[in-house]
Each structure stands twice: as structure tokens, then as C-alpha cells.
CSV table of C-alpha atoms and ligand atoms in Angstrom, one decimal:
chain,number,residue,atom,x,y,z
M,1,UNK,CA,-29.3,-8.4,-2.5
M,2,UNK,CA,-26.6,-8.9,0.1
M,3,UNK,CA,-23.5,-7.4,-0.8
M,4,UNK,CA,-19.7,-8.3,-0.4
M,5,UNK,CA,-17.0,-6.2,0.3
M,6,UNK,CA,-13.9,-7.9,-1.3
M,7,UNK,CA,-11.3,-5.0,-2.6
M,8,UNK,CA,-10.2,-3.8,0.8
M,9,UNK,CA,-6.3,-2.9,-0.7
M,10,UNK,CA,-8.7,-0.5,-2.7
M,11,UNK,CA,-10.5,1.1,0.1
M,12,UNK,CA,-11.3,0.3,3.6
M,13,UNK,CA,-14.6,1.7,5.4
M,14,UNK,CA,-13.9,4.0,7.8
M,15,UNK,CA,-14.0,2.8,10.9
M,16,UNK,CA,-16.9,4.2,13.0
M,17,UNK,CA,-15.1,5.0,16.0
M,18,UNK,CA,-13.0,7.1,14.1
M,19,UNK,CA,-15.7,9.0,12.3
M,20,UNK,CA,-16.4,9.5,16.0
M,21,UNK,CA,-13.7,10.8,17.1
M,22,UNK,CA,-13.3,13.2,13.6
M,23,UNK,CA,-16.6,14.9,14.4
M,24,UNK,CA,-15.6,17.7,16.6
M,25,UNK,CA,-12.9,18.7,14.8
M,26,UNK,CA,-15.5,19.6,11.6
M,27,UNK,CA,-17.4,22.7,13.2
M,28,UNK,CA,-17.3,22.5,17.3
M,29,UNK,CA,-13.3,22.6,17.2
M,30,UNK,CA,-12.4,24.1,14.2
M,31,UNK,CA,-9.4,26.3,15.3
M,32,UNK,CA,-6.0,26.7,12.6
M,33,UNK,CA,-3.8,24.4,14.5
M,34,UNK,CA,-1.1,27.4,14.3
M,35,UNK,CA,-3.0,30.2,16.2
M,36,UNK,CA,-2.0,30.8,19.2
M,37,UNK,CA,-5.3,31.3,21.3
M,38,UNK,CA,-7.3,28.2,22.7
M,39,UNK,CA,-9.4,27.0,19.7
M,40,UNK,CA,-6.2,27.1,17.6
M,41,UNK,CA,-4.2,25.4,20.8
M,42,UNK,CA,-6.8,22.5,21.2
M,43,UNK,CA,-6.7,21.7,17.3
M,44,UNK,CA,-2.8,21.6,17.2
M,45,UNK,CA,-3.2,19.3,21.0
M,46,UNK,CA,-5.3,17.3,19.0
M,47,UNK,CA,-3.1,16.8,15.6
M,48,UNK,CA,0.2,16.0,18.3
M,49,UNK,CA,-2.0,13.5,20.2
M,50,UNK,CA,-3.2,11.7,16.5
M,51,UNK,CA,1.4,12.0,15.6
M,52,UNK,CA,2.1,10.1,18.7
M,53,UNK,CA,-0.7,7.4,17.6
M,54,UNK,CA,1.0,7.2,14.1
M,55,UNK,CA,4.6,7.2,15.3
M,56,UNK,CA,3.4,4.2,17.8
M,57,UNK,CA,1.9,2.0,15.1
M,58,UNK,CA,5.2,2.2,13.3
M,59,UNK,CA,7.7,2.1,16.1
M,60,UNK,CA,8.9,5.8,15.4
M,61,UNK,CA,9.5,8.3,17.6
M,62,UNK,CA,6.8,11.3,17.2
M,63,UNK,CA,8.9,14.3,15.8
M,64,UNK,CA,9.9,11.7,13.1
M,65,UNK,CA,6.1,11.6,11.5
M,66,UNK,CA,5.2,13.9,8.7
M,67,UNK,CA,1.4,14.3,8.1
M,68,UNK,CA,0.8,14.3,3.7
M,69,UNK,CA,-2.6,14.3,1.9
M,70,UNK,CA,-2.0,10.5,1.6
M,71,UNK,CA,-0.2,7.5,0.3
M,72,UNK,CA,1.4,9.6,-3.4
M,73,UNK,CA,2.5,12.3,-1.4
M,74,UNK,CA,4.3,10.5,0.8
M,75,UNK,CA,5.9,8.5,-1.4
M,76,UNK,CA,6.2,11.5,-3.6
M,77,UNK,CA,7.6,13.3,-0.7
M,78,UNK,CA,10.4,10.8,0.3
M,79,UNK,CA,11.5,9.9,-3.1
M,80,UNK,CA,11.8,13.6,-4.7
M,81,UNK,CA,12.7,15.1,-1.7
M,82,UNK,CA,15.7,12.8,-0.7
M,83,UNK,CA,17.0,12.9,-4.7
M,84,UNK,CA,16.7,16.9,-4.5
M,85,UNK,CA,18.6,17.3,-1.6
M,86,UNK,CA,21.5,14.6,-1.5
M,87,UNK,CA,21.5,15.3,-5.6
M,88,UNK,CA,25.7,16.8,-5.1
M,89,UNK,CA,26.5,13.0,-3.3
M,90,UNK,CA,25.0,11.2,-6.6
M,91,UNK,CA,22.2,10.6,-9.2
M,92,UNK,CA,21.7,7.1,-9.3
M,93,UNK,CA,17.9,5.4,-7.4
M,94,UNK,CA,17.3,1.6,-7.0
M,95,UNK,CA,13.2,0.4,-7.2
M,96,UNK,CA,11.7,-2.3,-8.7
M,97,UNK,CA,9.8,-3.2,-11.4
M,98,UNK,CA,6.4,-3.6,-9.5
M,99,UNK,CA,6.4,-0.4,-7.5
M,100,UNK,CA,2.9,1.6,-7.2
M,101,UNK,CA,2.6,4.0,-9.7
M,102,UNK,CA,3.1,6.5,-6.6
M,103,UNK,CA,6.4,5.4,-6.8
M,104,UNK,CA,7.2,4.8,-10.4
M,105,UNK,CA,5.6,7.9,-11.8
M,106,UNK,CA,8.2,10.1,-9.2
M,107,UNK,CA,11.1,8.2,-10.5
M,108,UNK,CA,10.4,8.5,-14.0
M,109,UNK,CA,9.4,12.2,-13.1
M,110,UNK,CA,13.4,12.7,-11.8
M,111,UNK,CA,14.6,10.3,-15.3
M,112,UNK,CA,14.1,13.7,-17.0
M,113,UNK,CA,16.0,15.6,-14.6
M,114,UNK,CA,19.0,13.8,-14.8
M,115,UNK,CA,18.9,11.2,-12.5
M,116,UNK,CA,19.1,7.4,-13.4
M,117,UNK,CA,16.9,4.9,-12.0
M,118,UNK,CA,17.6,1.2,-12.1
M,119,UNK,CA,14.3,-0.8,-11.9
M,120,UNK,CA,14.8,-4.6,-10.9
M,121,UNK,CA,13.0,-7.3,-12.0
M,122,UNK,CA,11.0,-9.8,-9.7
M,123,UNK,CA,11.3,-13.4,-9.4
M,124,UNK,CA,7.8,-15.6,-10.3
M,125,UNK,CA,6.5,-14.7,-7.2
M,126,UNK,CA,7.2,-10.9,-7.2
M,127,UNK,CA,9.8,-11.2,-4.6
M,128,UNK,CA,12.7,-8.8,-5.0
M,129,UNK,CA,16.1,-10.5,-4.5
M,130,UNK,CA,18.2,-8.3,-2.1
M,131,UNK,CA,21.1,-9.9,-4.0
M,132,UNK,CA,19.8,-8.0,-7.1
M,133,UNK,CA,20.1,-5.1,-5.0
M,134,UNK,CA,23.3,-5.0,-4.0
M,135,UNK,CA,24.9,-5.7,-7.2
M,136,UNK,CA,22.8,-3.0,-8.8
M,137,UNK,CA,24.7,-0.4,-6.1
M,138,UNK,CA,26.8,2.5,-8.0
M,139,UNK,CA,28.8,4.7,-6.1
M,140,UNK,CA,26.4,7.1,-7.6
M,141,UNK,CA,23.2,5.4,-5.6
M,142,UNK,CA,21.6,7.4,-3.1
M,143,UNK,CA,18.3,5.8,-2.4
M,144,UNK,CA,16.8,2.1,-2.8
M,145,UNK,CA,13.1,2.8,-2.8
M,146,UNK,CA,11.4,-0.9,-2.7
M,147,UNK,CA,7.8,-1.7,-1.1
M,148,UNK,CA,7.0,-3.5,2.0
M,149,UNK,CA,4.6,-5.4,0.3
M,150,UNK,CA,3.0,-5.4,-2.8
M,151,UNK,CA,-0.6,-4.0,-3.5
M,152,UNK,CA,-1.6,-6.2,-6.4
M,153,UNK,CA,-0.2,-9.3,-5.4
M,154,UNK,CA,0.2,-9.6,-1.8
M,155,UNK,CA,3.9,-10.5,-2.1
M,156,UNK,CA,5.8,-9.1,1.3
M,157,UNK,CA,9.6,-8.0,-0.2
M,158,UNK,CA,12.3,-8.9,1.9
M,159,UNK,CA,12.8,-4.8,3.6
M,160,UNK,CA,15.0,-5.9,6.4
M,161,UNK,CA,17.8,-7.3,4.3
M,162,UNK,CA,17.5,-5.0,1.9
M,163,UNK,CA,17.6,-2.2,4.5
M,164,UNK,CA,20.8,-3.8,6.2
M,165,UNK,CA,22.2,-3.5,2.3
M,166,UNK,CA,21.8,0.1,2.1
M,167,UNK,CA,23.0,0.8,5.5
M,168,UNK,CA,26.1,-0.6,5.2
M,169,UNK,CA,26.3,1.1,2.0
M,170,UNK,CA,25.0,4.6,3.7
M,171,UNK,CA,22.5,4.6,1.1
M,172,UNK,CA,19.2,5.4,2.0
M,173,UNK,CA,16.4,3.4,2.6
M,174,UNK,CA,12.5,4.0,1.2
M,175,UNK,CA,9.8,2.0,1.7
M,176,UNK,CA,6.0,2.4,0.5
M,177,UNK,CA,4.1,0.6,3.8
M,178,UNK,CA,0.8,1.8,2.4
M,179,UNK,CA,-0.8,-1.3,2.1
M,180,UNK,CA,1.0,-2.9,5.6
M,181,UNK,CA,0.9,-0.4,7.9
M,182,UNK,CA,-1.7,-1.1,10.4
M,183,UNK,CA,-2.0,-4.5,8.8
M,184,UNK,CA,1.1,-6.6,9.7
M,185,UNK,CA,3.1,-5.2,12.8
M,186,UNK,CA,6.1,-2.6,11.8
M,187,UNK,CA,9.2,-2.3,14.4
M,188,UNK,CA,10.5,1.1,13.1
M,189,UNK,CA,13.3,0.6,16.3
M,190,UNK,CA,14.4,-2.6,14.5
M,191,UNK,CA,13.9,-2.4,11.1
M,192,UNK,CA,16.4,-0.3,9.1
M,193,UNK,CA,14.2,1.6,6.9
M,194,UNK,CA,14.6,5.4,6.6
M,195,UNK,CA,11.7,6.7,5.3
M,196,UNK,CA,8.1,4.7,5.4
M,197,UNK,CA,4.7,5.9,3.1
M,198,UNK,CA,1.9,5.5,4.9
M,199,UNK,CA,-1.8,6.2,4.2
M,200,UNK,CA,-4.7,6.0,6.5
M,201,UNK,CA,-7.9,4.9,3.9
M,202,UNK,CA,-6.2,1.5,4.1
M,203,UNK,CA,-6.2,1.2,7.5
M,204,UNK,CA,-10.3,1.9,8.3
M,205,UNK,CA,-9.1,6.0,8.3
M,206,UNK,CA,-10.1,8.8,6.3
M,207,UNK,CA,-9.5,9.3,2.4
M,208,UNK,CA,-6.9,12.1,1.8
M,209,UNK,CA,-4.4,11.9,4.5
M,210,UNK,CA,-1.4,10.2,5.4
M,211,UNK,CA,1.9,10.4,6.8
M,212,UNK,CA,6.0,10.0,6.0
M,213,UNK,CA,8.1,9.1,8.6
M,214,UNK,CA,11.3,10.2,8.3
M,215,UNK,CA,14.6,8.9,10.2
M,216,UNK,CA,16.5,11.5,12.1
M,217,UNK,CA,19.4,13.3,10.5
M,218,UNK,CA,17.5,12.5,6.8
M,219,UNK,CA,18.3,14.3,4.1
M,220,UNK,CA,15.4,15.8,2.8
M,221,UNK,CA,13.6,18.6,0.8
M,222,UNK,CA,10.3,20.1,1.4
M,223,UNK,CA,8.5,20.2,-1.7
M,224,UNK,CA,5.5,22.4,-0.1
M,225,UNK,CA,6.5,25.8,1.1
M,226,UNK,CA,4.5,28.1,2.4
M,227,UNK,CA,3.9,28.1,5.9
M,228,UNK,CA,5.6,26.5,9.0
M,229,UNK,CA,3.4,23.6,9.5
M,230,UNK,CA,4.8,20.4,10.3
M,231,UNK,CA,8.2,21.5,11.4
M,232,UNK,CA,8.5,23.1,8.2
M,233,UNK,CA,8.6,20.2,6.1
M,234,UNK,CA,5.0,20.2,4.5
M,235,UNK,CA,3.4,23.5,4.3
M,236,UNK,CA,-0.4,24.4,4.8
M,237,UNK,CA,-3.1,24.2,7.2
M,238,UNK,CA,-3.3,20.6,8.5
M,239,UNK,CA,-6.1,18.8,7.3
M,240,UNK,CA,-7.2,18.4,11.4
M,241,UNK,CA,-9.9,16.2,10.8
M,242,UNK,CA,-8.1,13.5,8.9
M,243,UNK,CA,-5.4,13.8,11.3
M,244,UNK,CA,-7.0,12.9,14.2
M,245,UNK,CA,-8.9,10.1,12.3
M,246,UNK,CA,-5.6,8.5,10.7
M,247,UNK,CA,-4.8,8.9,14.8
M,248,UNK,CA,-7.7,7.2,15.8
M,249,UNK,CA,-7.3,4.5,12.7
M,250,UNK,CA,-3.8,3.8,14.1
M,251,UNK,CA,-4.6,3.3,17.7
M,252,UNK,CA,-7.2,0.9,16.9
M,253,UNK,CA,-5.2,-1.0,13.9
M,254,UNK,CA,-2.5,-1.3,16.9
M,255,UNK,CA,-4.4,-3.2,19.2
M,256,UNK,CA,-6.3,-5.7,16.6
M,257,UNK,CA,-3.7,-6.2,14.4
M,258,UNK,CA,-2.0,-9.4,15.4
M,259,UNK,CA,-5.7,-10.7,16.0
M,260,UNK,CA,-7.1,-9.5,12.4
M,261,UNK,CA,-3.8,-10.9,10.6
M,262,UNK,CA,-4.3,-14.3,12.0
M,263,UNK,CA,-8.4,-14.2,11.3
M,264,UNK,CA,-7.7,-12.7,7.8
M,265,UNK,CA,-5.2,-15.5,6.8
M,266,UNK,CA,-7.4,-18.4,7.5
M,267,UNK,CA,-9.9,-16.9,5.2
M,268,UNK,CA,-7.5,-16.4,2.6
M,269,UNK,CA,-5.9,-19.3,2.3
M,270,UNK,CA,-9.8,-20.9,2.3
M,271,UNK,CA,-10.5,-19.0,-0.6
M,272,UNK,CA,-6.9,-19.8,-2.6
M,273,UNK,CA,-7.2,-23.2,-1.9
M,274,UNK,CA,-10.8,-23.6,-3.1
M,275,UNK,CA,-10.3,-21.5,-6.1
M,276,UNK,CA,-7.1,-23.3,-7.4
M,277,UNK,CA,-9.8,-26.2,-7.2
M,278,UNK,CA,-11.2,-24.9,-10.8
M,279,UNK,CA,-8.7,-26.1,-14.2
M,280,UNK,CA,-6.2,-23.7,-14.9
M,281,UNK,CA,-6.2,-20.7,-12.6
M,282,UNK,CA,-3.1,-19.9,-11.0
M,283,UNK,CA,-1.9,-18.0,-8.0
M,284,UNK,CA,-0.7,-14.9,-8.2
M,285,UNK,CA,2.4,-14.2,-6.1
M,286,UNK,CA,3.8,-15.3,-2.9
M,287,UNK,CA,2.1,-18.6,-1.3
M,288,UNK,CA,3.4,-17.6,2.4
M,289,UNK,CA,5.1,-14.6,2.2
M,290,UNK,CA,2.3,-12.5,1.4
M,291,UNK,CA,-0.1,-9.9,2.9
M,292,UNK,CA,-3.1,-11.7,5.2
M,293,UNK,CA,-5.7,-10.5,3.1
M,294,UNK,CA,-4.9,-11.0,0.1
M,295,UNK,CA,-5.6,-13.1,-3.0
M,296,UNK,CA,-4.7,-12.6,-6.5
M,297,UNK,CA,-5.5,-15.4,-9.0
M,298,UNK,CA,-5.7,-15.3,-12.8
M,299,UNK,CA,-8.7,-18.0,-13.9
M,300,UNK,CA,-7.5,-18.3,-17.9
M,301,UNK,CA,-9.0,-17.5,-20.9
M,302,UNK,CA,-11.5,-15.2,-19.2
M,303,UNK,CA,-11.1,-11.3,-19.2
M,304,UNK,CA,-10.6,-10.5,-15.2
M,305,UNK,CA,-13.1,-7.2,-16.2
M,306,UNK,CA,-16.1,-9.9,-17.5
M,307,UNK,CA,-15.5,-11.5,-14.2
M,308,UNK,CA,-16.0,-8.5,-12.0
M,309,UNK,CA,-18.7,-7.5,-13.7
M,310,UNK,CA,-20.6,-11.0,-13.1
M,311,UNK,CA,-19.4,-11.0,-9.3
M,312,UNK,CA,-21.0,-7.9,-9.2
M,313,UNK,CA,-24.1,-8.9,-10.3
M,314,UNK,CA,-24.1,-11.2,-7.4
M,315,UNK,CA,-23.0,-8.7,-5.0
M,316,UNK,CA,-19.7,-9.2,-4.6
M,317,UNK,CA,-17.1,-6.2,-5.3
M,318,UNK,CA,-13.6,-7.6,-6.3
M,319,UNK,CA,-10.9,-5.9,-8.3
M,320,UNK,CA,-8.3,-7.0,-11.5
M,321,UNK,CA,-5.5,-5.1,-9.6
M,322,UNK,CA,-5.0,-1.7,-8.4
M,323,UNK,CA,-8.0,0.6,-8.5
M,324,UNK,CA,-5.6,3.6,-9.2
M,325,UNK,CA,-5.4,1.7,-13.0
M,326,UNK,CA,-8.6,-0.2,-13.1
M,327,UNK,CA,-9.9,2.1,-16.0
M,328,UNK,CA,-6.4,1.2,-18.4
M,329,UNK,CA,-6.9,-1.4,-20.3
M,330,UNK,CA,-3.0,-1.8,-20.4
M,331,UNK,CA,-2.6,-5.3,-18.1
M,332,UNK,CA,-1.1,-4.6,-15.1
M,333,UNK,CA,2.7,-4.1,-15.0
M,334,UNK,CA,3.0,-5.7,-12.1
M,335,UNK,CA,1.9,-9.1,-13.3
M,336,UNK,CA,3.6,-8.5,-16.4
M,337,UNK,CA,6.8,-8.3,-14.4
M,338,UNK,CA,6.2,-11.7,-12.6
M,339,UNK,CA,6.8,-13.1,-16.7
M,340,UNK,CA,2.9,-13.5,-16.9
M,341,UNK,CA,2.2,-13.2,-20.4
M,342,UNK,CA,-0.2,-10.7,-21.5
M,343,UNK,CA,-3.6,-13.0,-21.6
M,344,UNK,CA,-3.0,-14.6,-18.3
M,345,UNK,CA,-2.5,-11.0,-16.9
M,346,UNK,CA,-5.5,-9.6,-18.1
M,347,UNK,CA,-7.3,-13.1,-16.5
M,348,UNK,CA,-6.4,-11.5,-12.8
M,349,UNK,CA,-9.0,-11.2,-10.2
M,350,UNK,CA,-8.0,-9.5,-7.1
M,351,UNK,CA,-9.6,-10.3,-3.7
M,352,UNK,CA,-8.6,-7.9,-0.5
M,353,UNK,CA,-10.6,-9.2,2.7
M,354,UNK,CA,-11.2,-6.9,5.6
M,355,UNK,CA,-13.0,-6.1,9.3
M,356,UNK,CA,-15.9,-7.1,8.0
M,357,UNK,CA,-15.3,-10.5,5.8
M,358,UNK,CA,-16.9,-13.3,7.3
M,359,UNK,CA,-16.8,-17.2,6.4
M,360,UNK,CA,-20.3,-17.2,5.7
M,361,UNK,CA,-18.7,-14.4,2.8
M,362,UNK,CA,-15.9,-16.4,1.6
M,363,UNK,CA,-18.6,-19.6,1.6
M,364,UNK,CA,-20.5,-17.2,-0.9
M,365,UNK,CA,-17.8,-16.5,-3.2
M,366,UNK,CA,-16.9,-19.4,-3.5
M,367,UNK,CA,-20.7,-21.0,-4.1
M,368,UNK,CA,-21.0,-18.3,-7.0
M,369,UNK,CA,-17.4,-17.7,-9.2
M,370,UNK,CA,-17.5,-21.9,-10.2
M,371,UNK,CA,-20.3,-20.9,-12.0
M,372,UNK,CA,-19.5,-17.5,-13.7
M,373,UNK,CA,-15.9,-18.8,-14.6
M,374,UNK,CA,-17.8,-22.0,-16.1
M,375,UNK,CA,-20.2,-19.6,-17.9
M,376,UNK,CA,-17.6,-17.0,-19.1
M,377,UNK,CA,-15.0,-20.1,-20.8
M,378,UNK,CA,-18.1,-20.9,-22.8
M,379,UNK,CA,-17.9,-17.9,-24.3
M,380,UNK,CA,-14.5,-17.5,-24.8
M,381,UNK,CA,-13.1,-18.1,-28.1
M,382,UNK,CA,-9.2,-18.6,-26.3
M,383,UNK,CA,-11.3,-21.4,-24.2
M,384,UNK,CA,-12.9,-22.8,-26.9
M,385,UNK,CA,-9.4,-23.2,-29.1
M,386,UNK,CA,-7.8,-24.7,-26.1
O,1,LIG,N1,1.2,2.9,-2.5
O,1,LIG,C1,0.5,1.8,-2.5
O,1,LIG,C2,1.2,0.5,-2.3
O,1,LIG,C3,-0.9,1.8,-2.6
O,1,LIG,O1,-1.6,0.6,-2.6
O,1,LIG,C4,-1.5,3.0,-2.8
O,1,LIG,C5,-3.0,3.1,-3.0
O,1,LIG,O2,-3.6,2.3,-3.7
O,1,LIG,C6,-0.8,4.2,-2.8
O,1,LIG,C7,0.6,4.1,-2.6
O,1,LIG,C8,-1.4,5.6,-2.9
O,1,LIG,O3,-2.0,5.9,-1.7
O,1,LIG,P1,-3.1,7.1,-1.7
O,1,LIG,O4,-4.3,6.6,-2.3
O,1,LIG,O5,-3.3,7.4,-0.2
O,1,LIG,O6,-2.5,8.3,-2.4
């Protein structure tokens, strides 16, 4: 049976020019990056080479990129790490309400050690007003920690104004890029962010690595330590491999990315548009303002799991929201906070469309889920008491 890869904010495959350009690094150039004779000197040329393709992709200079073990740590990283070391200037963090758990659990994590975190709310579309932010500044805050855009729902937050708010305010400035980097261009000259999560599975790189950039003159402690690796901000032997893949990932994500963005988006809105063709689905977050490959709906009174399962069946792989969660039966807090109520959340189905969507894919989809959704209402009892 043919099969359809549809839940690239999950995972993306990686790309086979970087599994290319990994190989080497696995047994014929396996040198510790910090010895100091050649096979150590040609690993640590190599991880330098994959920091300047990083710090390119992102508009950063390279002394300002901070290999992790992915997208948690590096949001991990920047949130802990800037509370811990500007903790004497104030206690008080600013994120929203529909934050990755990467981001939420950290906060929540520094709730217990004193610090207060505000979490604000979303509009219907899971937009974050910048107005919210401003108002919700103590003289306490030290950093605003809001996504670039959202991995459930698509929605692209409005970072540059909300940047320009904490600047003025000499607040820093967090965002989690995870699920943008590499996907819609990044101006890290232009954009007043301070620190930027970054992870290079989403981008058609390896699983387990990933990267924080970090302004210059950021305040910020290491929460590794050990060794001197990475300037001495994240201790332990760099995971060379993954580095020069996430390099490889970023140099190639460069180049296609205007191209891919403007591919992926008339396939989206194809599949949003024919979807919101079946009674009573509805979108879920931004029409416009929201990442090229990505479509959330909720299809009412149908479970979004009974869905997967039958796409499945037919080949396709879909999601109901983040795979980080997929196993909680809890409905996802993220369309909760868009003031979805509890059954319509649970009706979510989650498509992420990648390198290798085609039309003749989206054409598919959309031949098979009239016919599951029309199958599954019959056996709903909400349908049936409609
Ligand atoms: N932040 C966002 C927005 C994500 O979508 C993810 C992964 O789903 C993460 C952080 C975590 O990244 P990683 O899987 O590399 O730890």
C-alpha cells in the first residue's frame, strides 16, 4: 500500500545528502573534537564548518551558536540559564499559554524556585497580542520567552514587535524557532531576538541535536559543566556526527527555503480549503499568518485518535497535535487555550507536509478522509444527538 508522510512538525526524514555527509564522521574520522593531534583537529574543523552553516541559516554570527542535544535543551538552556544568572536584577518571566512543553515544563520547573511566570492567553487564532505583553511587564521581568511559531497550530506570533517591546524595556528576548528554522527565512541581524531554540530533526537533520544561539553580551548560565566544550557553555564531547549533519541540514534548508515555503503553501491551502468543504470542521489557528506546511482542523464529534487510526489504514500518517503528547489523553493545551472546548479539541487532526508531499498526495487525502469522517459520525453518539 502506498504510504503518506503527513506529520512532518513531528519528524522530518533525514535528508540523504546529509546522512552523506555524517558518514565519515562515524568510524573513518572519529577524533574528540578537543585533542590536539590531527584526527581530533579535523573533527573540531568539521563541527566549526557545520557552526558557521547554523549561524548562516539564522543570520547570527558563528561564535554566537551553541550546539545542545536538541530542541528541549535549547530551550531549556536559554530559559534556566538566563533566570539563574540575571536572578539578583528580578524574578518575574513572560510566555504564553501555548508554549511547547520544552518551554512550559522549564518555567514551571523555576515556579518552585521562586520565580513567577506570567502565562498569556491567545486570541482565537493563537496569536499572542504584543499589547498583552507589554502590559504584563514588572520591573521584576527579566525574560519574555514566546515561540516563533506554533507547533500544533501553525500560528506564526508576532516576535519582531514583541522583541522591539523587550528591548526597549532591556528585557530579554527568547524565542523557540524549532519548528521555523530552516522553514521560513530568519534575519537574526534584523530581528531583535536574543536567544533562538533550534533543532535540526525538523529541518531533514539528525534526531538528538540542536543548537541555541545566543546574542552577545547575554547573560547566561551553563547548566552542563564538565569540560570546555563549546566555549564553555555546554559541556561534553560534541556529538560530531549530528553536528555536521544539522550543518549539512542548514546549508541545504538555506538554499530551498523560499522555494519549499511557496510549494508547501499551495498544498496547504488545497488541503484547508477542501476539508472545510465537509459540515462542521473548523480551522485551527491562523488562516495567513501561519507556518507553510501546516494544517490543523478539528472535524466534530469524532475523536481526532479514531481518525488517525483510519488514515492509517489507508496509508496516511497524520497527528492530533504534538507527538511529544500524543500518548495523553488530556486534549491539547494548546487548543484549549484558543477557547476550544474540550470535545472540539479532542476532534483535532494535524497535517505537517514536507520535501516529499506531492499533489498527487494531497489529491489522496482528500479522496479518502470524506469517507472515514462520514463513517466515524455514524458511529458517534455526539453526531447522532446533534
Ligand atoms: N519546541 C517545539 C516548538 C517543538 O515542536 C519541539 C519538538 O516537537 C521541541 C521544542 C523539542 O525539540 P526536540 O525534539 O529537538 O527536543
Amino acid at each position: 500500500m502506498k504510504r503518506i508522510y503527513m506529520d512532518y512538525a513531528a519528524t522530518t526524514p533525514t535528508h540523504p545528502d546529509v546522512v552523506k555527509a555524517m558518514k565519515p564522521y562515524f568510524a573513518d574520522m572519529f577524533g574528540n573534537p578537543s585533542s590536539i593531534h590531527s584526527f581530533g583537529r579535523e573533527s573540531k574543523e568539521a563541527i566549526e564548518q557545520a557552526r558557521d552553516k547554523v549561524a548562516n541559516l539564522v543570520g547570527a554570527r558563528n561564535e554566537e551558536i551553541v550546539f545542545t542535544s536538541g530542541g528541549t535543551e535549547s530551550d531549556n538552556f536559554a530559559i534556566k540559564g538566563v533566570a539563574d544568572a540575571n536572578k539578583k536584577k528580578g524574578s518575574h518571566i513572560i510566555t504564553s499559554a501555548i508554549e511547547h512543553h520544552a518551554v512550559i515544563e522549564p518555567c514551571k520547573f523555576l515556579e518552585t524556585q521562586g520565580f513567577k511566570v506570567t502565562y498569556l492567553p491567545v486570541d482565537e487564532y493563537g496569536m499572542v497580542n504584543p499589547g498583552d505583553v507589554k502590559k504584563a511587564i514588572t520591573d521584576k521581568t527579566i525574560l519574555i520567552s514566546i515561540m516563533h511559531a506554533n507547533n500544533e497550530i501553525g500560528t506564526i506570533e508576532p516576535i519582531e514587535e514583541i522583541g522591539k517591546i523587550a528591548s526597549e524595556k532591556g528585557i530579554y528576548f527568547h524565542t523557540d524557532a524549532v519548528q521555523t528554522a530552516g522553514h521560513i527565512p530568519i534575519n537574526l541581524k534584523e530581528l531583535p531576538v536574543d536567544l533562538l531554540s533550534m533543532s535540526a530533526h525538523k529541518l531533514y537533520g539528525p534526531k538528538g541535536v540542536g543548537a541555541l544561539y545566543i546574542r552577545k553580551g547575554v547573560q547566561i548560565v551553563s547548566f552542563m559543566h564538565g569540560g570546555d566544550q563549546e566555549h564553555r557553555r555546554r559541556a561534553s564531547t560534541e556529538n560530531v556526527p549530528g553536528i555536521v549533519g544539522f550543518g549539512k541540514a542548514a546549508e541545504i534548508a538555506k538554499s530551498e527555503v523560499e522555494e519549499e515555503r511557496k510549494r508547501l503553501t499551495v498544498l496547504r491551502d488545497k488541503l484547508i480549503k477542501n476539508i472545510l468543504q465537509i459540515e462542521n470542521t473548523r480551522l485551527n489557528g491562523h488562516p495567513s499568518l501561519r507556518l507553510p506546511n501546516n494544517v490543523n482542523v478539528s472535524v466534530e464529534f469524532i475523536e481526532g485518535e479514531s481518525m488517525l487510526l483510519n488514515l492509517d489504514l489507508m496509508g496516511i500518517a497524520g497527528s492530533t497535535g504534538s507527538a511529544c503528547t500524543s500518548s495523553a489523553l488530556e486534549p491539547s493545551h494548546v487548543l484549549l487555550a484558543l477557547g476550544l472546548s474540550p470535545e472540539v479539541a479532542h476532534a483535532s487532526l494535524r497535517l505537517t507536509l514536507g520535501s516529499e508531499t506531492t499533489a498527487g498526495d494531497v489529491d489522496y487525502v482528500l479522496e479518502v478522509l470524506p469517507g472515514i469522517v462520514k463513517k466515524l459520525r455514524l458511529m458517534s453518539p455526539l453526531y447522532k444527538k446533534k
